[in-house]
mmCIF file of C-alpha atoms in Angstrom:
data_model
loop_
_atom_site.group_PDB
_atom_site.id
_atom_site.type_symbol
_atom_site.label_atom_id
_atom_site.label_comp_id
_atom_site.label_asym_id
_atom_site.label_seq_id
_atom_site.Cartn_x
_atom_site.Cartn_y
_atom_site.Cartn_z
ATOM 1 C CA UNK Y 1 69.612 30.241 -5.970
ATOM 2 C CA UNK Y 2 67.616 26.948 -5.063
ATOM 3 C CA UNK Y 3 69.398 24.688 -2.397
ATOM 4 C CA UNK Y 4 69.082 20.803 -3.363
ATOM 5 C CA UNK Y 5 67.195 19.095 -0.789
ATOM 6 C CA UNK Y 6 66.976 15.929 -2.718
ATOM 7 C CA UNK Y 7 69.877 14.438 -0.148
ATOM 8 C CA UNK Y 8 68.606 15.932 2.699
ATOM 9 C CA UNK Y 9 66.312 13.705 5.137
ATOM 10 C CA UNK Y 10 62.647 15.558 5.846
ATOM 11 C CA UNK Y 11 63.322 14.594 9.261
ATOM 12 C CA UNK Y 12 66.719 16.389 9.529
ATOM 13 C CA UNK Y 13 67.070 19.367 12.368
ATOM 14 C CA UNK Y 14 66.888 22.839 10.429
ATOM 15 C CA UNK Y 15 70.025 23.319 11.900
ATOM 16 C CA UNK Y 16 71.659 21.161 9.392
ATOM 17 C CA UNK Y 17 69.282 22.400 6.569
ATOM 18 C CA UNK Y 18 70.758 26.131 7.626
ATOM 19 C CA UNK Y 19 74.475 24.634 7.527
ATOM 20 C CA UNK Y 20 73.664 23.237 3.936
ATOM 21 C CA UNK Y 21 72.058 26.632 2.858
ATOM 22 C CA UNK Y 22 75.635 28.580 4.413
ATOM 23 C CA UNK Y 23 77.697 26.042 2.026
ATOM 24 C CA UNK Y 24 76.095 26.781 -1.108
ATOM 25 C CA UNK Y 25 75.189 30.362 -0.844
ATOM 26 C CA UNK Y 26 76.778 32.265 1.980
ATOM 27 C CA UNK Y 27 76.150 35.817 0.519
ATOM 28 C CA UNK Y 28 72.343 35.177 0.817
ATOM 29 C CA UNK Y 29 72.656 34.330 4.577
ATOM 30 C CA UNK Y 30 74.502 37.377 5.407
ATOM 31 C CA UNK Y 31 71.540 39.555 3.359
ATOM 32 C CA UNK Y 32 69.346 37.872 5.925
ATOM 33 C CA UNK Y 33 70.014 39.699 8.884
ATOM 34 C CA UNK Y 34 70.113 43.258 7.080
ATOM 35 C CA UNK Y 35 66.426 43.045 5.762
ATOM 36 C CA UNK Y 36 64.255 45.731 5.850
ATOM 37 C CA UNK Y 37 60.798 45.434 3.914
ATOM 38 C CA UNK Y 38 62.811 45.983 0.492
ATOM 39 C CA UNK Y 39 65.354 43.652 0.934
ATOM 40 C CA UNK Y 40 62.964 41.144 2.241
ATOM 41 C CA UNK Y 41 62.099 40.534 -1.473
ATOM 42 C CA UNK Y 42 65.899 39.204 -2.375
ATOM 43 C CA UNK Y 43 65.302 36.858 -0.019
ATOM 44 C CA UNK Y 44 65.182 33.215 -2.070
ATOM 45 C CA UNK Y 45 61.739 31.501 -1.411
ATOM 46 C CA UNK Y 46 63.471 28.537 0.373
ATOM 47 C CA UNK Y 47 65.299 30.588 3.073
ATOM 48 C CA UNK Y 48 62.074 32.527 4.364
ATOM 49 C CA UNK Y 49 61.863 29.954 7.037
ATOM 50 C CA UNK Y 50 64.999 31.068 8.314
ATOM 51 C CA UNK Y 51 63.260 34.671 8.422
ATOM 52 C CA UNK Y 52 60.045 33.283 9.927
ATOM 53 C CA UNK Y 53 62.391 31.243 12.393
ATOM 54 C CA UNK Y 54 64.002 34.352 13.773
ATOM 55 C CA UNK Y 55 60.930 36.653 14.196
ATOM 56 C CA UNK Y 56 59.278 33.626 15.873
ATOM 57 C CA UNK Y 57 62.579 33.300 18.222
ATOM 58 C CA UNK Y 58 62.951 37.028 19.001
ATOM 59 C CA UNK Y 59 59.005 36.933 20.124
ATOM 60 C CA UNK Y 60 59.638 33.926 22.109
ATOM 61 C CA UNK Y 61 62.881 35.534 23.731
ATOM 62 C CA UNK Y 62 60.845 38.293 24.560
ATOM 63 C CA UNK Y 63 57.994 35.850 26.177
ATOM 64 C CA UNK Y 64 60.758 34.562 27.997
ATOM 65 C CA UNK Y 65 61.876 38.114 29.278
ATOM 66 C CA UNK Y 66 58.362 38.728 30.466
ATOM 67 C CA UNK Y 67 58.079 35.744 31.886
ATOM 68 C CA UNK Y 68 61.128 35.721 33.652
ATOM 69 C CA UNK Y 69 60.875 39.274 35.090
ATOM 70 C CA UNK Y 70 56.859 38.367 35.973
ATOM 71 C CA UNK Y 71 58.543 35.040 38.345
ATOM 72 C CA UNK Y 72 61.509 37.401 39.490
ATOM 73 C CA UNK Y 73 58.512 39.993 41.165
ATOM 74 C CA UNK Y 74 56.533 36.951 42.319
ATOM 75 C CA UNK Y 75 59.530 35.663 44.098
ATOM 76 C CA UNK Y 76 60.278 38.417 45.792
ATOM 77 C CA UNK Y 77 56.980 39.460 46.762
ATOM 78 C CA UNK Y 78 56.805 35.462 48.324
ATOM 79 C CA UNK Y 79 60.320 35.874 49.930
ATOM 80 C CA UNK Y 80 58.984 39.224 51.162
ATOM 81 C CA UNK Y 81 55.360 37.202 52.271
ATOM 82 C CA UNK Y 82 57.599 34.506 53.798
ATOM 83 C CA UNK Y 83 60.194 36.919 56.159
ATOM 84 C CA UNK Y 84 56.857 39.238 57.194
ATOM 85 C CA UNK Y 85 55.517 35.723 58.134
ATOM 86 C CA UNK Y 86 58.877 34.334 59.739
ATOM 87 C CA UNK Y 87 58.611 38.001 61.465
ATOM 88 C CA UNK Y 88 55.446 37.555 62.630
ATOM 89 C CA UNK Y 89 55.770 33.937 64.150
ATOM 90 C CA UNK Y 90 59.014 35.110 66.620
ATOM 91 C CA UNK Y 91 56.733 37.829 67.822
ATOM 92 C CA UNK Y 92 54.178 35.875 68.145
ATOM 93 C CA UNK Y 93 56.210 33.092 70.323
ATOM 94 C CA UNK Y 94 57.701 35.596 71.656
ATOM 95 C CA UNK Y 95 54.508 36.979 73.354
ATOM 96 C CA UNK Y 96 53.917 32.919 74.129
ATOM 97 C CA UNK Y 97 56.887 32.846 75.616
ATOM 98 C CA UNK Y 98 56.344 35.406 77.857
ATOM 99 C CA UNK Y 99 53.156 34.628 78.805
ATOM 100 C CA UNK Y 100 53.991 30.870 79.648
ATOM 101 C CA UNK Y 101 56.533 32.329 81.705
ATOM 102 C CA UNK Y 102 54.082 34.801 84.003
ATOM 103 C CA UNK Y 103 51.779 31.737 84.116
ATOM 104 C CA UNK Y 104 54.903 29.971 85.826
ATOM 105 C CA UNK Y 105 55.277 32.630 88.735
ATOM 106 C CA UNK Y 106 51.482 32.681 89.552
ATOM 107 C CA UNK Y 107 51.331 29.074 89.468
ATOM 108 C CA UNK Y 108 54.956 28.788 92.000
ATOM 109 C CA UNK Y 109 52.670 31.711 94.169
ATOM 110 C CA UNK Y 110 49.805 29.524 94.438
ATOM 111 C CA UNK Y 111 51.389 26.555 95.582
ATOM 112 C CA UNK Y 112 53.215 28.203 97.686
ATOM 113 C CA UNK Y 113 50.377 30.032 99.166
ATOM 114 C CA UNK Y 114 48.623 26.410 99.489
ATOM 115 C CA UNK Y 115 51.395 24.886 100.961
ATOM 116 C CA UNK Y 116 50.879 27.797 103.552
ATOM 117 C CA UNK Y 117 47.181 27.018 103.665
ATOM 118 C CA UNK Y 118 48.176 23.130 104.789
ATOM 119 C CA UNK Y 119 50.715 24.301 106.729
ATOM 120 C CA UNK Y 120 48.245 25.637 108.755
ATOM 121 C CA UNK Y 121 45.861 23.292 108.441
ATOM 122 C CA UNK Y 122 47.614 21.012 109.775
ATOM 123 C CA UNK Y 123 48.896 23.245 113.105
ATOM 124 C CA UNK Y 124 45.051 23.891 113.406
ATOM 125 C CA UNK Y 125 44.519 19.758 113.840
ATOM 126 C CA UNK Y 126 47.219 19.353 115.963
ATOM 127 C CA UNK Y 127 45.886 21.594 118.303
ATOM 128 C CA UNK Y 128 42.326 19.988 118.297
ATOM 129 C CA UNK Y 129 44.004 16.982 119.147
ATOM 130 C CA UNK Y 130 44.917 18.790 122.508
ATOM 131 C CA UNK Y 131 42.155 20.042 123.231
ATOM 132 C CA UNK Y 132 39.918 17.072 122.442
ATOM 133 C CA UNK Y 133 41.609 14.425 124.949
ATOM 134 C CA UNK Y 134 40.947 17.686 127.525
ATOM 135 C CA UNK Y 135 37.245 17.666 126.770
ATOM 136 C CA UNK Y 136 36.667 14.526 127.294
ATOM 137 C CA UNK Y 137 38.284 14.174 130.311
ATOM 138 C CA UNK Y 138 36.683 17.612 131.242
ATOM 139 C CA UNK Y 139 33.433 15.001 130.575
ATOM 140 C CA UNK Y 140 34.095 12.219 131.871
ATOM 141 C CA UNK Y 141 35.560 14.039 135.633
ATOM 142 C CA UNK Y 142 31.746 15.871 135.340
ATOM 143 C CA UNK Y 143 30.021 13.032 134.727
ATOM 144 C CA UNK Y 144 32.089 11.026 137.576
ATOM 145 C CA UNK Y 145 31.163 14.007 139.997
ATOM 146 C CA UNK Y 146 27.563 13.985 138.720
ATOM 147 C CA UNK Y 147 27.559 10.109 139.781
ATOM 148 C CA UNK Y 148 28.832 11.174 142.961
ATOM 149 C CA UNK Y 149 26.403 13.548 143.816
ATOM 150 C CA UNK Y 150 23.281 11.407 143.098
ATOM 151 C CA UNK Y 151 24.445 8.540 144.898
ATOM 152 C CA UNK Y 152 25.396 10.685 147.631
ATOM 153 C CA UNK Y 153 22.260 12.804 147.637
ATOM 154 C CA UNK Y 154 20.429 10.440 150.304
ATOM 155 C CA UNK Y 155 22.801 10.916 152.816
ATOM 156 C CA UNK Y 156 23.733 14.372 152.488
ATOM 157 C CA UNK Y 157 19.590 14.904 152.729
ATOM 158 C CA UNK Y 158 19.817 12.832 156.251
ATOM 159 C CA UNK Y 159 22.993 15.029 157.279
ATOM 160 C CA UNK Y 160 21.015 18.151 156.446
ATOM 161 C CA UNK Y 161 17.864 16.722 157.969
ATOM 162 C CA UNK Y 162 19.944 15.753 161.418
ATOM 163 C CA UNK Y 163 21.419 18.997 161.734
ATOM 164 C CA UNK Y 164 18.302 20.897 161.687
#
């Protein structure tokens, strides 16, 4: 039973050419979907397409399946990638953390033991600042007796001289 394409546009979705094929002959369509090798040959020639059209949709459903199940195991395996990562960076600041933190303490210990350090330091100065006014005046009194005893010499050399 030949359909009439003389009205139909080449350029027309099959879609409409399958709707046109269901209003004249709509005991051919339903053969369609029972075919098995014999009953592929009561097929009319101009509805093969339709045949060809659903093998090459079932193999492209079934690309799709793969496809789809080969992105759903890459995504998880990512997702997995991503929380072993996300898992791995809090440990990892973590043990940062941590460590920034002990750095802290032995940084407050040594300013604390330098503050010590000037602490004493500065005790250290304040007592050379004692004891250097009393050295020089332990100096100068020496030298002042020193002077005292030179120009004295002469006359305790006459005094000693006398009395002998």
């Amino acid at each position: 039973m030949p359909i009439d394409l003389s009205k139909v546009d080449p350029l027309t979705p099959k879609k409409e050419l399958l709707e046109q094929a269901m209003r004249q002959s709509p005991g051919a369509l339903s053969k369609l979907g029972k075919g098995k090798g014999g009953e592929e040959a009561r097929i009319p020639a101009d509805l093969k397409w339709l045949q060809e059209d659903k093998t090459a949709l079932h193999d492209l459903v079934k690309q799709l399946d793969m496809t789809l199940g080969e992105v759903a195991r890459e995504m998880r395996q990512a997702q997995t990638l991503m929380d072993n990562g996300r898992k791995q960076l809090d440990r990892e600041q973590k043990l940062l953390y941590r460590q920034i933190k002990t750095l802290n303490g032995l940084l407050k210990k040594q300013i604390e033991a330098f503050e010590l350090v000037n602490r004493q330091v500065k005790r250290i100065q304040l007592g050379e600042t004692r004891v250097l006014p009393q050295i020089g005046i332990g100096l100068i009194g020496g030298l002042i007796s020193a002077i005292t005893v030179v120009v004295s010499l002469p006359w305790i050399e006459l005094l000693i001289a006398q009395l002998k």
